[in-house]
Short mmCIF file of C-alpha atoms in Angstrom, two decimals:
data_model
loop_
_atom_site.label_atom_id
_atom_site.label_comp_id
_atom_site.label_asym_id
_atom_site.label_seq_id
_atom_site.Cartn_x
_atom_site.Cartn_y
_atom_site.Cartn_z
CA MET A 1 190.16 157.35 -116.13
CA HIS A 2 189.61 156.35 -120.11
CA ARG A 3 185.38 157.06 -121.50
CA ILE A 4 184.72 154.26 -122.04
CA ALA A 5 185.09 153.12 -117.87
CA LYS A 6 183.53 156.91 -117.84
CA VAL A 7 180.66 156.66 -120.45
CA ALA A 8 180.03 152.94 -117.98
CA VAL A 9 179.73 154.65 -114.53
CA LEU A 10 176.91 157.50 -115.76
CA VAL A 11 175.07 153.91 -117.03
CA ALA A 12 175.16 152.10 -114.16
CA ALA A 13 174.02 156.02 -112.35
CA ALA A 14 171.67 156.51 -114.78
CA ILE A 15 169.94 152.59 -114.13
CA THR A 16 170.75 153.39 -110.68
CA LEU A 17 168.80 156.19 -110.00
CA SER A 18 165.53 155.41 -112.76
CA ALA A 19 165.09 151.55 -111.12
CA PRO A 20 161.73 151.47 -108.93
CA VAL A 21 162.29 152.01 -104.69
CA ALA A 22 161.45 149.20 -103.59
CA ASN A 23 157.89 150.68 -101.80
CA ALA A 24 157.45 153.16 -105.15
CA GLU A 25 153.55 150.35 -105.53
CA ARG A 26 152.51 150.57 -102.30
CA SER A 27 148.60 153.36 -101.73
CA TYR A 28 149.20 154.73 -98.66
CA ILE A 29 146.70 155.94 -96.39
CA TYR A 30 147.64 157.44 -93.13
CA LYS A 31 150.23 154.86 -92.64
CA SER A 32 148.23 151.78 -93.97
CA TYR A 33 148.67 150.67 -97.49
CA SER A 34 147.68 148.09 -100.54
CA GLU A 35 150.66 146.74 -102.38
CA GLU A 36 150.99 144.80 -105.19
CA ILE A 37 152.61 141.79 -104.80
CA TRP A 38 155.05 139.74 -106.46
CA GLU A 39 154.47 135.96 -107.18
CA TRP A 40 158.06 134.32 -106.17
CA ARG A 41 157.82 130.69 -108.13
CA SER A 42 156.85 131.68 -111.36
CA GLY A 43 158.12 135.04 -111.79
CA VAL A 44 155.90 137.34 -112.01
CA GLN A 45 154.97 140.88 -110.79
CA TRP A 46 151.71 142.37 -109.80
CA ALA A 47 150.09 138.43 -109.29
CA GLY A 48 148.15 140.38 -106.68
CA ALA A 49 147.31 142.68 -104.06
CA ILE A 50 147.89 142.78 -99.96
CA ALA A 51 145.92 145.73 -97.67
CA CYS A 52 148.24 145.90 -94.96
CA ASP A 53 146.88 148.16 -91.43
CA MET A 54 149.96 148.93 -89.79
CA ASP A 55 148.50 151.83 -87.54
CA GLN A 56 146.29 151.31 -84.08
CA ASP A 57 143.92 153.46 -85.26
CA GLY A 58 140.90 150.23 -85.03
CA ASN A 59 140.46 150.60 -88.57
CA SER A 60 141.01 148.22 -91.58
CA VAL A 61 142.26 148.49 -94.70
CA LYS A 62 141.09 147.38 -97.56
CA ALA A 63 143.39 147.51 -101.13
CA HIS A 64 141.03 147.55 -103.91
CA TYR A 65 142.24 146.26 -107.36
CA THR A 66 141.74 145.48 -111.31
CA ARG A 67 142.50 142.94 -113.24
CA ASP A 68 143.37 142.74 -116.88
CA SER A 69 139.91 140.91 -117.91
CA GLY A 70 138.12 144.15 -116.16
CA SER A 71 137.54 141.98 -113.18
CA VAL A 72 137.43 144.06 -109.92
CA ASP A 73 138.46 142.97 -106.31
CA TYR A 74 139.61 143.20 -103.31
CA SER A 75 141.55 142.59 -99.14
CA HIS A 76 140.70 143.33 -96.19
CA ALA A 77 143.08 143.32 -93.64
CA THR A 78 140.99 143.42 -90.57
CA GLY A 79 143.43 142.06 -87.95
CA GLY A 80 144.82 145.60 -86.30
CA VAL A 81 148.01 147.05 -86.89
CA GLY A 82 151.19 145.07 -88.34
CA THR A 83 148.23 142.90 -89.85
CA CYS A 84 147.72 141.92 -93.84
CA ASN A 85 145.68 140.35 -96.25
CA GLU A 86 146.95 139.17 -100.04
CA GLY A 87 143.58 139.01 -102.57
CA THR A 88 144.14 135.93 -105.09
CA LEU A 89 146.96 135.58 -106.50
CA ASN A 90 146.44 135.73 -110.48
CA THR A 91 149.84 135.65 -113.01
CA THR A 92 148.38 135.27 -116.75
CA ASN A 93 145.39 137.93 -115.65
CA ARG A 94 147.45 140.06 -113.87
CA VAL A 95 146.89 143.85 -111.50
CA THR A 96 145.68 146.69 -113.64
CA LYS A 97 146.21 148.96 -110.78
CA HIS A 98 145.47 149.47 -107.22
CA ARG A 99 144.72 151.52 -103.96
CA SER A 100 143.72 150.94 -100.40
CA GLN A 101 141.35 152.33 -98.69
CA GLN A 102 140.52 152.60 -94.46
CA ILE A 103 137.42 151.03 -93.65
CA ARG A 104 135.54 153.51 -90.73
CA ASP A 105 133.39 153.31 -88.43
CA TRP A 106 131.28 157.16 -88.14
CA ALA A 107 133.34 158.68 -91.08
CA THR A 108 133.27 159.07 -94.77
CA ASP A 109 136.38 155.58 -95.29
CA PRO A 110 139.35 157.80 -97.21
CA TYR A 111 141.47 156.52 -100.41
CA GLY A 112 144.37 156.43 -101.60
CA PRO A 113 146.16 156.93 -104.45
CA TRP A 114 146.09 154.46 -107.05
CA LYS A 115 149.13 153.33 -108.50
CA TYR A 116 149.36 151.54 -112.08
CA ARG A 117 151.17 148.69 -113.46
CA PRO A 118 153.99 149.92 -115.78
#
């Protein structure tokens, strides 16, 4: 293999290995999660945050998030297993961080880790 081809293969491998995983921006709490939203019409990443309830425990899930302006908001998935609810999309005042929270009736409400916009 030519030296230039070897370098090209190494560069391609490095880019592939450093690319984010499809769900790298999810903040899990048990099987449920929050995730940043890509606004496909404008092509803007981190335009909002979504809360998804993926387990059958009867608890709802909130996605807490902050925006560039410093405002704090949340989206709340209450419909049971497999339901998701997205917050308001804003392509100019994007989400800076988000995390999930499971809302439990008779215990503390645990949080997932904060996920930050790169």
